[in-house]
PDB file of C-alpha atoms in Angstrom:
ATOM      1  CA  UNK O   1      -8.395  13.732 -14.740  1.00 51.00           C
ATOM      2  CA  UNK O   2      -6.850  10.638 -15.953  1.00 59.00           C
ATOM      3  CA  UNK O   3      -9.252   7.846 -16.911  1.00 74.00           C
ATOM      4  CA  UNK O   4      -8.826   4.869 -15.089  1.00 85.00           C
ATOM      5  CA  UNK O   5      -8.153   1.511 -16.790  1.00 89.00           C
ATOM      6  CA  UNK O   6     -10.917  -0.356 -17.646  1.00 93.00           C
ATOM      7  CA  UNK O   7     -11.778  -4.219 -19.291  1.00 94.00           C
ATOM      8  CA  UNK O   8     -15.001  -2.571 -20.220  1.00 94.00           C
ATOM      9  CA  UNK O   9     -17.733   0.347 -20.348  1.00 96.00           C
ATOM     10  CA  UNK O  10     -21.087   0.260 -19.959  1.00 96.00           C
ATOM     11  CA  UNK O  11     -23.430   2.606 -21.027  1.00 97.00           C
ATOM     12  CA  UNK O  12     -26.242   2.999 -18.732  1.00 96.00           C
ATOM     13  CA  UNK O  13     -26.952   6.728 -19.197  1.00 96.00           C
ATOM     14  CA  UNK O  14     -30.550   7.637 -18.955  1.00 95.00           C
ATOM     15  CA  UNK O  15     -31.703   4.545 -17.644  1.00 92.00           C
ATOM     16  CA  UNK O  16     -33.551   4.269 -14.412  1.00 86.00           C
ATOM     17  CA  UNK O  17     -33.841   1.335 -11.746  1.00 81.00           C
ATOM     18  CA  UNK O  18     -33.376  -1.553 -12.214  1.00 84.00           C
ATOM     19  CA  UNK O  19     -31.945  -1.495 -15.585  1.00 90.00           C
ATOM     20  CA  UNK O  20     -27.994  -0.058 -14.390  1.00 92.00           C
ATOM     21  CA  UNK O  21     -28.040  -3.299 -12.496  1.00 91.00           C
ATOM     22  CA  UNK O  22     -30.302  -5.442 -15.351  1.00 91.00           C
ATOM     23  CA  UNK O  23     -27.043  -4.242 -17.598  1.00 94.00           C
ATOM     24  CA  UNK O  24     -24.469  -4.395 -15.259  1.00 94.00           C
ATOM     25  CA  UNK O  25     -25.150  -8.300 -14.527  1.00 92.00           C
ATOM     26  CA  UNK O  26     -25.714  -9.545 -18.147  1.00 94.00           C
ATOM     27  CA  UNK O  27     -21.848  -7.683 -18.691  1.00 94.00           C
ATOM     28  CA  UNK O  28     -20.033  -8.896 -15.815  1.00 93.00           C
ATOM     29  CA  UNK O  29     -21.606 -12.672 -17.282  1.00 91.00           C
ATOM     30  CA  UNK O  30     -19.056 -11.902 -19.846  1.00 92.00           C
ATOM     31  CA  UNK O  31     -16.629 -11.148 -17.985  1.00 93.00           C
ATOM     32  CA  UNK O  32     -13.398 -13.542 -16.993  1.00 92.00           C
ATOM     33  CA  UNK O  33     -12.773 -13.179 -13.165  1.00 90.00           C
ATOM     34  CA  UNK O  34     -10.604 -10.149 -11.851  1.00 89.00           C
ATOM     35  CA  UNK O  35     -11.756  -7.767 -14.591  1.00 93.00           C
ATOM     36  CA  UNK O  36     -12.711  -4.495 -14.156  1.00 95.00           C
ATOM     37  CA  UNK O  37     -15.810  -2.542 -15.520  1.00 96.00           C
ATOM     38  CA  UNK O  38     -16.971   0.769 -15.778  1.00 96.00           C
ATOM     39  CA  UNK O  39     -20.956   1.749 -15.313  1.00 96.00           C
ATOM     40  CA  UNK O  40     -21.823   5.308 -16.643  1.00 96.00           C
ATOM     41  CA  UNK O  41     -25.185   6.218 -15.313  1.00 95.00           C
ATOM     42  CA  UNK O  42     -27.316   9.302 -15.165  1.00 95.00           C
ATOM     43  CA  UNK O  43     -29.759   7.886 -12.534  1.00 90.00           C
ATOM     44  CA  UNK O  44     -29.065   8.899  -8.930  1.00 87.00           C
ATOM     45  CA  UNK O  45     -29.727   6.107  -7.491  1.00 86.00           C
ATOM     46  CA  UNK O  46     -27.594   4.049  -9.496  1.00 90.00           C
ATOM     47  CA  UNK O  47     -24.945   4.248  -6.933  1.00 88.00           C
ATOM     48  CA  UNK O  48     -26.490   2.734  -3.917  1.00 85.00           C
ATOM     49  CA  UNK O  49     -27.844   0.397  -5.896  1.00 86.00           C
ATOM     50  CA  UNK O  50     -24.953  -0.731  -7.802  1.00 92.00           C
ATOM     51  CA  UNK O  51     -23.302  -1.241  -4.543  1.00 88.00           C
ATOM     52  CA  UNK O  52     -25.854  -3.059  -2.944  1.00 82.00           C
ATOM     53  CA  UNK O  53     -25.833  -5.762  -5.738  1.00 87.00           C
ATOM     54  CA  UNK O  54     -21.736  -5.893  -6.470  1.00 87.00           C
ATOM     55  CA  UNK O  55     -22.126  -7.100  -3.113  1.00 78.00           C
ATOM     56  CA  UNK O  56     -24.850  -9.483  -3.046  1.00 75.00           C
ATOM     57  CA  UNK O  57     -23.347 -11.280  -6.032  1.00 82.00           C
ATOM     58  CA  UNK O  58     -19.816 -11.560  -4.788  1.00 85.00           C
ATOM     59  CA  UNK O  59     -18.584  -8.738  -6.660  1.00 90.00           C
ATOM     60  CA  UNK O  60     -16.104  -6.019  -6.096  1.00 91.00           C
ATOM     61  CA  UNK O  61     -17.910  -2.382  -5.423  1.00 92.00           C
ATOM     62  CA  UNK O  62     -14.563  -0.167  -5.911  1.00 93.00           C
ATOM     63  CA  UNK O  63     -16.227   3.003  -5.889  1.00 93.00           C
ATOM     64  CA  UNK O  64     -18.150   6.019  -7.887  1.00 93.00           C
ATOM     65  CA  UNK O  65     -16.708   9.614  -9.423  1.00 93.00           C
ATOM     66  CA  UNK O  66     -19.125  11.818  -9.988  1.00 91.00           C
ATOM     67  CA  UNK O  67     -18.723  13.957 -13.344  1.00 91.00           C
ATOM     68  CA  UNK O  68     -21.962  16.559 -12.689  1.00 89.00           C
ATOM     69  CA  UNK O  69     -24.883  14.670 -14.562  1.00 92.00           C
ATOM     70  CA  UNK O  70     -22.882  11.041 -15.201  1.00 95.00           C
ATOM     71  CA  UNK O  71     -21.844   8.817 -11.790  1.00 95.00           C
ATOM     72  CA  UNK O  72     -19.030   6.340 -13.283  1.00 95.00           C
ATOM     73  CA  UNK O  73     -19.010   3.499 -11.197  1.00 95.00           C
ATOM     74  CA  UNK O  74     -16.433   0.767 -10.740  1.00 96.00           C
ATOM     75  CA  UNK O  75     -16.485  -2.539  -9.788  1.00 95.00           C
ATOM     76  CA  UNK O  76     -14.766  -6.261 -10.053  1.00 94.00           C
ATOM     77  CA  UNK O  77     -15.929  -9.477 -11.165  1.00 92.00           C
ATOM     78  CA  UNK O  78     -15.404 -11.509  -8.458  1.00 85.00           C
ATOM     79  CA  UNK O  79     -12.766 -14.087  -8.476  1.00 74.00           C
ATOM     80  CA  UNK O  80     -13.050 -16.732  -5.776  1.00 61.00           C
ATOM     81  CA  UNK O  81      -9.816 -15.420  -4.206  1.00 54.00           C
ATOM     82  CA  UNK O  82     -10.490 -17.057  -1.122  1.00 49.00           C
ATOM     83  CA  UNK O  83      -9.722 -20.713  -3.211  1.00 46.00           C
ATOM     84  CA  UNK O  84      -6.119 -20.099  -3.910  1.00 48.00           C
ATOM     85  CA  UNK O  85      -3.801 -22.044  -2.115  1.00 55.00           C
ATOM     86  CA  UNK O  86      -0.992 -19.657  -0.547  1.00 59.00           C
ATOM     87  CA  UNK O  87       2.505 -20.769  -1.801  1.00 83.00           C
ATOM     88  CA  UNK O  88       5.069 -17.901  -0.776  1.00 89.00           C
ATOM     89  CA  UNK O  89       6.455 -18.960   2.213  1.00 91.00           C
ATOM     90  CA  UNK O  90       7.242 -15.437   3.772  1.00 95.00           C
ATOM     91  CA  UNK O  91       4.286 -13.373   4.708  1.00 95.00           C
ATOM     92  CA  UNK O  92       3.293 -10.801   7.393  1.00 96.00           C
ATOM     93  CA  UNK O  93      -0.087  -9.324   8.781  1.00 96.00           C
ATOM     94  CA  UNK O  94      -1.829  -6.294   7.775  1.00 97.00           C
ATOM     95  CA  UNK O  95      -0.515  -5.160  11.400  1.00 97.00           C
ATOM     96  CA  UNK O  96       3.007  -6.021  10.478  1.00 97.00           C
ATOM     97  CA  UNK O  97       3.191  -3.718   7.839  1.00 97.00           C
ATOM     98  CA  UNK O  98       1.246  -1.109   9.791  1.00 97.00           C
ATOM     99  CA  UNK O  99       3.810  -1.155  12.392  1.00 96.00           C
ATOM    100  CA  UNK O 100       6.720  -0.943  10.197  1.00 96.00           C
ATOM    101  CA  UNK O 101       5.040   2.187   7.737  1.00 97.00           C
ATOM    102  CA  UNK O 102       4.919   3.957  11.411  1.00 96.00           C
ATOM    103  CA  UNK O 103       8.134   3.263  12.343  1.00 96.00           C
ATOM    104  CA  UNK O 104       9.316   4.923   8.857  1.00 95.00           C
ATOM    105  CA  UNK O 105      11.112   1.508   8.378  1.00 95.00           C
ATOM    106  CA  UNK O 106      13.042   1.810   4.800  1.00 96.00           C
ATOM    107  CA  UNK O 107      10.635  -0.720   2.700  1.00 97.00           C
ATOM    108  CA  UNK O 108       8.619  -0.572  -0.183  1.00 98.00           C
ATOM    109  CA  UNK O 109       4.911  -1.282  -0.810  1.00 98.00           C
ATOM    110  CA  UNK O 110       4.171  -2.822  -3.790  1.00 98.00           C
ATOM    111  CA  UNK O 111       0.405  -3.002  -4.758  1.00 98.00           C
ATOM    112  CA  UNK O 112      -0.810  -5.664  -7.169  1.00 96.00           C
ATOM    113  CA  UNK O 113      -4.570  -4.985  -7.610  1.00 94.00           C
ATOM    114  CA  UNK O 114      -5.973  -3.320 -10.853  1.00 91.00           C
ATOM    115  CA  UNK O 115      -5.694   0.582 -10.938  1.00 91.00           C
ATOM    116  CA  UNK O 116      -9.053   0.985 -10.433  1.00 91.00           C
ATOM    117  CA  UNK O 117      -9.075  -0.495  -6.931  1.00 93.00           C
ATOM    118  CA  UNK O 118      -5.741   0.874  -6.329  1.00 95.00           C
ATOM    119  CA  UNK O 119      -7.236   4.385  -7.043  1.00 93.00           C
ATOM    120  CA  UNK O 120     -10.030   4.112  -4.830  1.00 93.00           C
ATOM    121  CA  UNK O 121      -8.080   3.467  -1.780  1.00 94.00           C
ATOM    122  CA  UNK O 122      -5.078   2.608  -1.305  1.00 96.00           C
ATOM    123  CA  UNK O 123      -2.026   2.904   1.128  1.00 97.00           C
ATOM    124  CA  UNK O 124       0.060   6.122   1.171  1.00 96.00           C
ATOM    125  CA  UNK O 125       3.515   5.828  -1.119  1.00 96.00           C
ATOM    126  CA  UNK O 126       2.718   2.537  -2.623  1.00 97.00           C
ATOM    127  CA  UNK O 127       3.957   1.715  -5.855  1.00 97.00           C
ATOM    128  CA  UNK O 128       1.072   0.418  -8.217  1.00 97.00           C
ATOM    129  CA  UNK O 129       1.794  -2.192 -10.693  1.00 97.00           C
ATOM    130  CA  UNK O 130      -1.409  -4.471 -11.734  1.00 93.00           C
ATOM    131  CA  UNK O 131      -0.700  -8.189 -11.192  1.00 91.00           C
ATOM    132  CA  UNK O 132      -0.464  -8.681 -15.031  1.00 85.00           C
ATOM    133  CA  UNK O 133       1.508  -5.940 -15.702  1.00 92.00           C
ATOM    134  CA  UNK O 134       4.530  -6.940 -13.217  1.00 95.00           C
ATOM    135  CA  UNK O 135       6.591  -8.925 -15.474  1.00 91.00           C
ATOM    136  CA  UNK O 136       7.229  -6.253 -17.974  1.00 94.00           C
ATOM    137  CA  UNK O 137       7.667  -3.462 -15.202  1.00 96.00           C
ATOM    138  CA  UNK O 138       9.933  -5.519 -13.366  1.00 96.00           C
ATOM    139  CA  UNK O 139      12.805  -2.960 -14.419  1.00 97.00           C
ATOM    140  CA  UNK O 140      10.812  -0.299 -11.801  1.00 97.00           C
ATOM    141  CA  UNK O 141      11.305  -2.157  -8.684  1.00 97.00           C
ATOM    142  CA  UNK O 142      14.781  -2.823  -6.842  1.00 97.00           C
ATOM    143  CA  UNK O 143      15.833  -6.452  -6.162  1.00 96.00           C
ATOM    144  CA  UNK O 144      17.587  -5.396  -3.242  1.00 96.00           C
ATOM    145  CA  UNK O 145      14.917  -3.553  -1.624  1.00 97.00           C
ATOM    146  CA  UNK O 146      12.319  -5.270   1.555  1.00 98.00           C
ATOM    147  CA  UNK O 147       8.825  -5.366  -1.045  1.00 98.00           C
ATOM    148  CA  UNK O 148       5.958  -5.992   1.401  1.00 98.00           C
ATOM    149  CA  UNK O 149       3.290  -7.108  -1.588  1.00 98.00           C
ATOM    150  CA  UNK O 150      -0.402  -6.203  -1.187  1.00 97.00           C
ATOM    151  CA  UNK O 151      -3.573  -6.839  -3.100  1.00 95.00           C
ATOM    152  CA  UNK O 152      -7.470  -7.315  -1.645  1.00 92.00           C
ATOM    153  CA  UNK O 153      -7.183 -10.654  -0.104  1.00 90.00           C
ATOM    154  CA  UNK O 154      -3.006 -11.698  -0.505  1.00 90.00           C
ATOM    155  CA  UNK O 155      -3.718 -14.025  -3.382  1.00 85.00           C
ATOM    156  CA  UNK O 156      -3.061 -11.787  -6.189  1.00 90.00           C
ATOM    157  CA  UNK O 157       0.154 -11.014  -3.597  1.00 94.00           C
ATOM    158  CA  UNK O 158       1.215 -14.161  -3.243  1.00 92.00           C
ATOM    159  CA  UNK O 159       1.156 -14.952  -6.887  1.00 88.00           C
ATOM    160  CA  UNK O 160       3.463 -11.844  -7.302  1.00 95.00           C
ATOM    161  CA  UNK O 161       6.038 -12.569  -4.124  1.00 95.00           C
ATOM    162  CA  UNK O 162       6.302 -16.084  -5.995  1.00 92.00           C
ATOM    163  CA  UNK O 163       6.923 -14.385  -9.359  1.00 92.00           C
ATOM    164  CA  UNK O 164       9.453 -11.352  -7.799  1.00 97.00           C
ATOM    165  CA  UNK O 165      11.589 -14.249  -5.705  1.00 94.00           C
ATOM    166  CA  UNK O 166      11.574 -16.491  -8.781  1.00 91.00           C
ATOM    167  CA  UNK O 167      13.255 -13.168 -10.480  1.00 94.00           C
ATOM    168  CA  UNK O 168      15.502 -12.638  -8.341  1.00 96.00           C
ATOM    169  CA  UNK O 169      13.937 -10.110  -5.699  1.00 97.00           C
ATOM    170  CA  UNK O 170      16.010 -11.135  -2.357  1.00 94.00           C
ATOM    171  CA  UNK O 171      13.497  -9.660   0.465  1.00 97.00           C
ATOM    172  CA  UNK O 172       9.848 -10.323  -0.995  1.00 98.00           C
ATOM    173  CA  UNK O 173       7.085 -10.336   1.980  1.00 97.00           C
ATOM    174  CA  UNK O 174       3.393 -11.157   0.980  1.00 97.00           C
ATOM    175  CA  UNK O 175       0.784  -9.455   3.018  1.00 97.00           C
ATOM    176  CA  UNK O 176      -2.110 -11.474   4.174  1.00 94.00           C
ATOM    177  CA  UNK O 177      -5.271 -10.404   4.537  1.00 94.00           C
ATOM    178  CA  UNK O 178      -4.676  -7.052   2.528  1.00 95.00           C
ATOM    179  CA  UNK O 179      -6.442  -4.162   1.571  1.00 95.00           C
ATOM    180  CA  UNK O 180      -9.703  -6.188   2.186  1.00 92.00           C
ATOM    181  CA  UNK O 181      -9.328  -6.105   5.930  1.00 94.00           C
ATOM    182  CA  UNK O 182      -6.493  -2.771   5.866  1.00 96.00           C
ATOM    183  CA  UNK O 183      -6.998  -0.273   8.709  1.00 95.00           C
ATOM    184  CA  UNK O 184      -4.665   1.718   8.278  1.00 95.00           C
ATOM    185  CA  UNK O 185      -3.362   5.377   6.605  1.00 95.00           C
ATOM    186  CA  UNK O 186      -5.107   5.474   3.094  1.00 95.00           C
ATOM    187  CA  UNK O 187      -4.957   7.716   0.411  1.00 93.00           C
ATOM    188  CA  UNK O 188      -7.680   7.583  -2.227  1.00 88.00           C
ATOM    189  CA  UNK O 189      -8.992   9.031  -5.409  1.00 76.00           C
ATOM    190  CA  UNK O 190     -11.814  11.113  -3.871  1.00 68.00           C
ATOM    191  CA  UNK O 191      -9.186  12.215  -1.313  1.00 59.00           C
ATOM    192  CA  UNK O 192     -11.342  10.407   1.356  1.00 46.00           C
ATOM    193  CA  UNK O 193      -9.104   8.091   3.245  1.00 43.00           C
ATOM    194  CA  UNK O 194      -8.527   7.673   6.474  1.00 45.00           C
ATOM    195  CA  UNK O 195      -5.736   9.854   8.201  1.00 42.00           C
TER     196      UNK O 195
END
């Protein structure tokens, strides 16, 4: 399987409660907002409880793989994403694009969160391209193609509709609230999205 991309590992094998978490926090300290880590841990339990505190702190839980005796878990230091003044001036709801990806409308899906979250879940036929990473993959996308943008919240989305309409993309919708509230058809990592 191909590793996912990471900002950092930890290694957390063969320690028990609460130390996954103990190491997990003193980490994500270090981390700058947005970035992604990976926790390898032998301890069962690590899971629920690595969940349980991503979300008490803020933090992104993306999701596990188990590899036999080592659970690598992923999650997201929190960015307050929920601060950003929206600036793109087209956008459409999570419903919107629902409607449309029923319909079969011709449009493309363009999803701006890191490939770890994208992995994890995800909607069906999007295209994957990490915020950071758009400007030099620009050359993948079409500028004459209807881009509905996602990411978790549609600020990382609205940063790239501003960015793909500054370039020259003529039909650039961000999609507000995003995956964070999505509903609908996903496709996932552990092949356990909703159909």
């Amino acid at each position: 399987m191909k590793l996912l991309k990471t900002d950092f590992v930890l290694d957390a094998k063969g320690l028990s409660c609460p130390m996954p978490i103990v190491k997990t926090k003193k980490v994500m300290n270090e981390l700058q907002a947005g970035q992604v880590i990976e926790v390898q841990a032998t301890d069962k339990g690590s899971k629920a409880d690595l969940q349980a505190w991503a979300n008490s702190a803020g933090h992104q839980y993306l999701g596990t793989i188990d590899e036999g005796e080592v659970f690598k878990h992923y999650l997201r230091k929190s960015s307050n994403e929920g601060f950003i003044e929206r600036k793109h001036p087209r956008v459409a709801s999570n419903e919107e694009l629902e409607t449309k990806l029923e319909m079969n409308e011709k449009i493309v899906v363009l999803d701006v969160r890191e490939e770890a979250e994208y992995a994890f879940c995800h909607i069906p036929n999007a295209i994957s391209i990490p915020l950071g990473e758009l400007e030099e993959r620009l050359s993948e996308l079409n500028k004459e193609d209807k881009i509905y943008v996602v990411c978790r919240t549609g600020n990382r989305s609205d940063l790239a509709a501003q960015k793909l309409a500054e370039k020259g993309f003529v039909d650039v919708i961000n999609v507000v609230p995003g995956m964070s509230a999505w509903t609908g058809k996903t496709d996932s990592l552990n092949k356990e999205g909703r159909k």
